[in-house]
Amino acid sequence: MAADNREPVTVIGLGAMGSALARAFLAKGHPTTVWNRSPNKADDLVSQGALRATTVADAMSAGRLIVVCVLDYRAMREIINSTDDTAADRVIVNLTSGTPADARATAAWAGERGMSYLDGAIMAIPPMIGSEEALIFYGGPQEVYETHAETLRSVAGGGTYLGPDAGLPSLYDVALLGLMWTTWTGFMQATALLASEEVPAEDFLPYAQTWFEHVISPEIPTLAGQVDTGAYPDNESTLGMQAVAIAHLVHASRTQGVDAALPEFLHARAEQAIRRGHADDGFGAVFEVLRNPTAQ
Ligand code: FVH
């Protein structure tokens, strides 16, 4: 689309993220209509060239492409339900965070109202919006995504279409969120252990970074391959051996007066995998008990 003929966009929800999205559309030259429950949050954007919609109906009728980014899916549905103007040619791009079930239910809800629906999961913070590095996962009808992909790239260069299932973006989102929280919590548990002997985190940092670079990260592709094949060979570092080592972590945490819940969880899962016959496999076998915790 020519720079002087950019697709009009409506942005509903002008919190930290919705405002960043609207600013990015404006910066790329898209005529941008904005609406927010608390109208004053539109003031800065209007001063930068956005068009203010005073009602949801005005926002919905300003153009075909409606980007919604609010607190949760319930708020999103309440907003759209508050107007009868849900014309069949509208495309809702819902960038609100939620679960795969939220997303699939909302896709069905939009379909019942005759609207096209793309679900998106933003893997970026507001200052990254508009950059090439910002990543947004999308799911929904492919032709709808392709029709609007160029416009959507205005807010995130790394727009990635995952397929027709509207639930997949949220699934990837929570999977990455879990990876981040568990990794950071592992670092916090390690520093809490060291702090029990007054060792500053800064002293430990170089070794933690080397551990990530040379031990943790290089193992990830091997583990991914093992998960996909269902075979977890590792003759050098068996789960049987590692379970004993993790027991040291449990005991040391308790002795040092540090929260031992995370090490206890790790030890319990390793023991569970061993009881299922994985003592001579590698760490990857833990996948089996996480995926199916109740199997014998
Ligand atoms: N900010 C971030 O770093 C993360 C990055 C990853 C994606 N998340 C998700 O984005 C959604 C919006 O997040 P946000 O940062 O914009 O959130 P707030 O600044 O708290 O703004 C919330 C907006 O939602 C509106 N809102 C809330 N409830 C209702 C409702 N019942 N009816 C209408 N609008 C509602 C709120 O309006 P107001 O309070 O200003 O009137 C804001 O516009 C979210 O899913 C993140 O998980 C952001």
Coordinates of C-alpha atoms and ligand atoms in Angstrom, one line a residue:
M1 CA 0.0 0.0 0.0
A2 CA 1.4 3.4 -0.9
A3 CA 2.6 5.6 2.0
D4 CA -0.1 8.2 1.2
N5 CA -2.8 5.5 1.1
R6 CA -2.3 3.6 4.3
E7 CA -5.1 1.4 5.6
P8 CA -7.2 3.1 8.3
V9 CA -7.0 1.5 11.7
T10 CA -9.1 1.8 14.9
V11 CA -7.5 1.1 18.2
I12 CA -9.7 0.3 21.1
G13 CA -8.1 0.4 24.6
L14 CA -5.5 3.1 25.3
G15 CA -3.6 1.7 28.3
A16 CA 0.2 1.5 28.1
M17 CA 0.1 -1.0 25.3
G18 CA -2.9 0.3 23.3
S19 CA -1.4 3.8 23.3
A20 CA 1.9 2.4 22.1
L21 CA 0.1 0.5 19.3
A22 CA -1.9 3.7 18.3
R23 CA 1.4 5.7 18.3
A24 CA 3.1 3.2 16.0
F25 CA 0.2 3.2 13.5
L26 CA 0.2 7.0 13.5
A27 CA 4.0 7.0 13.0
K28 CA 3.7 4.8 9.9
G29 CA 1.0 7.1 8.4
H30 CA -2.1 5.1 9.1
P31 CA -5.3 7.2 9.7
T32 CA -5.9 6.1 13.3
T33 CA -9.1 6.3 15.2
V34 CA -8.9 5.8 19.0
W35 CA -11.4 5.0 21.7
N36 CA -10.9 4.3 25.4
R37 CA -13.3 3.9 28.3
S38 CA -11.6 6.8 30.2
P39 CA -11.6 9.3 27.3
N40 CA -8.8 11.5 28.6
K41 CA -6.2 8.8 27.7
A42 CA -6.9 9.7 24.0
D43 CA -5.8 13.3 24.5
D44 CA -2.1 12.9 23.7
L45 CA -2.8 10.7 20.7
V46 CA -5.3 13.2 19.3
S47 CA -2.7 15.9 19.6
Q48 CA -0.4 13.7 17.5
G49 CA -3.0 13.3 14.8
A50 CA -5.3 10.5 15.9
L51 CA -9.1 10.8 15.4
R52 CA -11.1 10.6 18.6
A53 CA -14.2 8.3 18.6
T54 CA -16.6 9.4 21.3
T55 CA -18.6 6.1 21.2
V56 CA -17.7 2.5 20.5
A57 CA -20.1 2.7 17.6
D58 CA -18.1 5.5 16.1
A59 CA -14.9 3.6 16.7
M60 CA -16.3 0.5 15.0
S61 CA -17.6 2.4 12.0
A62 CA -14.4 4.4 11.3
G63 CA -12.8 1.6 9.3
R64 CA -12.6 -2.1 8.7
L65 CA -9.6 -3.0 10.8
I66 CA -10.3 -2.8 14.6
V67 CA -7.3 -3.5 16.9
V68 CA -8.4 -4.2 20.5
C69 CA -5.9 -4.2 23.5
V70 CA -7.5 -4.0 26.9
L71 CA -7.1 -5.6 30.3
D72 CA -8.8 -9.0 29.5
Y73 CA -11.1 -10.8 27.1
R74 CA -14.2 -10.1 29.2
A75 CA -13.6 -6.3 28.9
M76 CA -12.9 -6.8 25.2
R77 CA -16.3 -8.6 24.7
E78 CA -18.2 -6.1 26.8
I79 CA -16.8 -3.2 24.7
I80 CA -17.8 -4.8 21.4
N81 CA -21.1 -6.0 22.8
S82 CA -22.0 -2.4 23.8
T83 CA -22.7 -1.5 20.2
D84 CA -25.0 -3.0 17.6
D85 CA -22.6 -1.9 14.9
T86 CA -20.8 -5.2 14.5
A87 CA -20.9 -5.2 10.7
A88 CA -19.8 -8.4 9.0
D89 CA -17.0 -6.8 7.1
R90 CA -15.2 -5.7 10.3
V91 CA -11.9 -7.4 11.2
I92 CA -11.2 -7.7 14.9
V93 CA -7.5 -8.1 15.8
N94 CA -7.5 -8.9 19.5
L95 CA -4.1 -8.2 21.1
T96 CA -5.4 -8.6 24.7
S97 CA -3.6 -11.3 26.7
G98 CA -5.4 -14.4 27.8
T99 CA -5.6 -18.2 27.5
P100 CA -6.0 -20.4 24.5
A101 CA -9.6 -21.2 25.7
D102 CA -10.3 -17.4 25.9
A103 CA -9.1 -16.9 22.4
R104 CA -11.0 -19.8 20.9
A105 CA -14.2 -18.8 22.7
T106 CA -13.8 -15.2 21.5
A107 CA -13.1 -16.4 17.9
A108 CA -16.4 -18.3 18.0
W109 CA -18.2 -15.3 19.6
A110 CA -16.9 -13.0 16.8
G111 CA -18.0 -15.5 14.2
E112 CA -21.5 -15.6 15.5
R113 CA -21.6 -11.8 15.0
G114 CA -20.3 -12.1 11.4
M115 CA -17.0 -10.5 12.2
S116 CA -13.6 -11.8 11.0
Y117 CA -11.2 -12.5 13.9
L118 CA -7.5 -12.7 14.4
D119 CA -6.1 -13.3 17.8
G120 CA -2.7 -11.9 18.7
A121 CA -0.2 -12.3 21.5
I122 CA 2.2 -9.5 22.0
M123 CA 5.7 -10.6 23.1
A124 CA 7.1 -7.1 23.7
I125 CA 6.8 -4.2 26.1
P126 CA 5.3 -0.9 25.0
P127 CA 8.6 0.9 24.2
M128 CA 9.4 -1.9 21.7
I129 CA 6.2 -1.4 19.8
G130 CA 6.8 -0.2 16.2
S131 CA 10.3 -1.7 16.1
E132 CA 11.6 -4.6 13.9
E133 CA 12.4 -6.5 17.1
A134 CA 8.9 -6.5 18.5
L135 CA 7.2 -9.9 18.1
I136 CA 3.5 -10.6 17.9
F137 CA 2.1 -14.1 17.3
Y138 CA -1.1 -14.2 15.2
G139 CA -3.8 -17.0 14.7
G140 CA -7.0 -17.0 12.7
P141 CA -8.0 -17.2 9.0
Q142 CA -4.9 -17.0 6.8
E143 CA -6.5 -14.8 4.1
V144 CA -7.6 -12.3 6.8
Y145 CA -4.0 -12.2 8.2
E146 CA -2.5 -11.8 4.8
T147 CA -4.8 -9.0 3.8
H148 CA -3.8 -7.0 6.9
A149 CA -0.2 -8.2 7.5
E150 CA 1.4 -5.1 6.1
T151 CA -0.6 -2.8 8.3
L152 CA 0.1 -5.0 11.3
R153 CA 3.8 -4.9 10.6
S154 CA 3.6 -1.2 11.5
V155 CA 3.4 -2.2 15.2
A156 CA 5.8 -5.2 15.2
G157 CA 8.3 -6.1 12.5
G158 CA 8.3 -9.6 13.9
G159 CA 4.7 -10.5 13.1
T160 CA 4.4 -14.3 13.0
Y161 CA 1.4 -16.1 11.7
L162 CA 1.0 -19.5 13.5
G163 CA -2.0 -20.9 11.6
P164 CA -5.8 -20.9 11.6
D165 CA -6.2 -21.8 15.3
A166 CA -7.0 -18.6 17.2
G167 CA -5.8 -20.3 20.4
L168 CA -2.2 -20.9 19.4
P169 CA -0.8 -17.4 20.0
S170 CA -2.0 -17.5 23.6
L171 CA -0.4 -21.0 24.0
Y172 CA 2.9 -19.7 22.7
D173 CA 2.5 -16.6 24.9
V174 CA 2.0 -18.6 28.2
A175 CA 4.7 -21.1 27.2
L176 CA 7.3 -18.3 26.8
L177 CA 6.0 -16.6 29.9
G178 CA 6.5 -19.8 31.9
L179 CA 10.0 -20.2 30.4
M180 CA 10.8 -16.7 31.6
W181 CA 9.4 -17.0 35.1
T182 CA 10.9 -20.4 35.8
T183 CA 14.3 -19.3 34.5
W184 CA 14.3 -16.1 36.5
T185 CA 13.0 -17.9 39.6
G186 CA 15.9 -20.4 39.2
F187 CA 18.3 -17.5 39.2
M188 CA 16.6 -16.0 42.3
Q189 CA 16.7 -19.3 44.2
A190 CA 20.4 -19.5 43.4
T191 CA 21.1 -16.0 44.6
A192 CA 19.0 -16.6 47.7
L193 CA 21.2 -19.6 48.5
L194 CA 24.3 -17.5 48.1
A195 CA 22.9 -14.6 50.0
S196 CA 22.5 -16.9 53.0
E197 CA 26.3 -16.7 53.2
E198 CA 26.5 -13.0 52.4
V199 CA 27.7 -13.7 48.8
P200 CA 26.7 -10.8 46.6
A201 CA 24.7 -11.6 43.4
E202 CA 27.3 -9.6 41.5
D203 CA 30.1 -12.0 42.5
F204 CA 28.0 -15.0 41.3
L205 CA 26.9 -13.3 38.1
P206 CA 29.8 -14.1 35.8
Y207 CA 29.5 -17.8 36.7
A208 CA 25.7 -17.8 36.1
Q209 CA 26.2 -16.1 32.7
T210 CA 28.8 -18.7 31.7
W211 CA 26.5 -21.5 33.0
F212 CA 23.7 -20.1 30.8
E213 CA 26.0 -19.7 27.7
H214 CA 27.9 -23.0 27.8
V215 CA 25.7 -25.4 29.7
I216 CA 22.0 -24.4 29.8
S217 CA 21.4 -22.8 26.3
P218 CA 23.4 -25.4 24.2
E219 CA 21.3 -28.2 25.7
I220 CA 17.9 -26.7 24.6
P221 CA 18.0 -28.0 20.9
T222 CA 19.0 -31.5 22.1
L223 CA 16.0 -31.5 24.6
A224 CA 13.6 -30.2 21.9
G225 CA 14.7 -33.0 19.6
Q226 CA 14.2 -35.6 22.4
V227 CA 10.8 -34.2 23.2
D228 CA 9.7 -34.6 19.6
T229 CA 11.1 -38.1 19.2
G230 CA 10.1 -39.4 22.7
A231 CA 13.6 -40.8 23.4
Y232 CA 15.8 -39.3 26.1
P233 CA 19.3 -40.9 25.8
D234 CA 22.1 -39.5 28.0
N235 CA 24.8 -41.9 29.1
E236 CA 27.0 -39.2 30.6
S237 CA 24.5 -37.6 32.9
T238 CA 21.7 -39.9 33.8
L239 CA 18.5 -38.8 35.6
G240 CA 19.4 -41.4 38.3
M241 CA 22.7 -39.5 39.0
Q242 CA 21.0 -36.1 38.7
A243 CA 18.3 -36.9 41.2
V244 CA 21.0 -37.5 43.8
A245 CA 22.6 -34.1 43.0
I246 CA 19.2 -32.3 43.2
A247 CA 18.7 -33.9 46.6
H248 CA 21.9 -32.0 47.7
L249 CA 20.2 -28.8 46.6
V250 CA 17.1 -29.7 48.6
H251 CA 19.1 -30.4 51.8
A252 CA 21.4 -27.4 51.3
S253 CA 18.4 -25.0 50.8
R254 CA 16.8 -26.3 54.0
T255 CA 20.1 -26.1 56.0
Q256 CA 20.7 -22.5 54.7
G257 CA 17.2 -21.5 55.7
V258 CA 16.3 -20.8 52.1
D259 CA 12.9 -21.6 50.5
A260 CA 13.3 -25.3 49.4
A261 CA 10.0 -25.6 47.5
L262 CA 11.5 -25.2 44.1
P263 CA 14.3 -27.8 44.6
E264 CA 11.7 -30.1 46.2
F265 CA 9.6 -29.8 43.1
L266 CA 12.6 -30.6 40.9
H267 CA 13.6 -33.6 43.0
A268 CA 10.0 -34.9 43.1
R269 CA 9.7 -34.8 39.3
A270 CA 13.0 -36.5 38.8
E271 CA 12.0 -39.3 41.2
Q272 CA 8.7 -39.6 39.5
A273 CA 10.4 -40.1 36.1
I274 CA 12.8 -42.6 37.7
R275 CA 9.8 -44.6 39.0
R276 CA 8.5 -44.7 35.5
G277 CA 11.7 -46.4 34.3
H278 CA 13.8 -43.4 33.2
A279 CA 16.7 -43.7 35.6
D280 CA 19.1 -44.4 32.8
D281 CA 17.7 -41.7 30.5
G282 CA 18.7 -38.1 30.6
F283 CA 17.0 -35.0 32.1
G284 CA 14.7 -34.8 29.0
A285 CA 12.6 -37.6 30.5
V286 CA 11.2 -35.1 33.0
F287 CA 9.0 -34.0 30.0
E288 CA 7.1 -37.3 30.3
V289 CA 5.9 -36.5 33.9
L290 CA 5.2 -32.8 33.2
R291 CA 3.1 -33.7 30.2
N292 CA 1.2 -36.5 31.9
P293 CA 1.5 -36.1 35.7
T294 CA -1.0 -38.9 36.5
A295 CA 0.2 -41.7 34.3
Q296 CA 1.9 -44.7 36.1
Ligands
FVH1 N1 2.1 -3.6 29.1 C1 2.8 -4.7 28.8 O1 4.1 -4.7 29.0 C2 2.2 -6.0 28.4 C3 3.0 -6.6 27.2 C4 2.4 -7.9 26.7 C5 0.9 -7.7 26.5 N2 0.2 -7.1 27.6 C6 -1.3 -7.2 27.5 O2 -1.9 -6.1 26.9 C7 -3.2 -5.8 27.4 C8 -3.2 -4.4 27.8 O3 -2.2 -4.0 28.6 P1 -1.8 -2.6 29.0 O4 -0.4 -2.5 29.4 O5 -2.3 -1.6 28.0 O6 -2.7 -2.4 30.4 P2 -3.2 -1.1 31.1 O7 -2.2 0.0 30.9 O8 -3.5 -1.5 32.5 O9 -4.6 -0.7 30.4 C9 -5.7 -1.5 30.4 C10 -6.7 -1.0 29.4 O10 -7.9 -1.8 29.5 C11 -9.0 -1.0 29.7 N3 -10.1 -1.6 30.4 C12 -9.9 -2.4 31.5 N4 -11.1 -2.9 31.9 C13 -12.0 -2.4 31.0 C14 -13.4 -2.5 30.9 N5 -14.1 -3.3 31.8 N6 -14.1 -1.9 29.9 C15 -13.4 -1.1 29.0 N7 -12.0 -1.0 29.1 C16 -11.4 -1.6 30.1 C17 -8.5 0.3 30.4 O11 -9.4 1.3 30.2 P3 -9.3 2.6 31.3 O12 -9.1 2.0 32.6 O13 -8.2 3.4 30.8 O14 -10.6 3.2 31.1 C18 -7.2 0.4 29.6 O15 -7.4 1.0 28.3 C19 -3.3 -6.7 28.6 O16 -4.1 -7.9 28.2 C20 -1.9 -7.1 28.9 O17 -1.8 -8.4 29.6 C21 0.8 -5.8 28.0

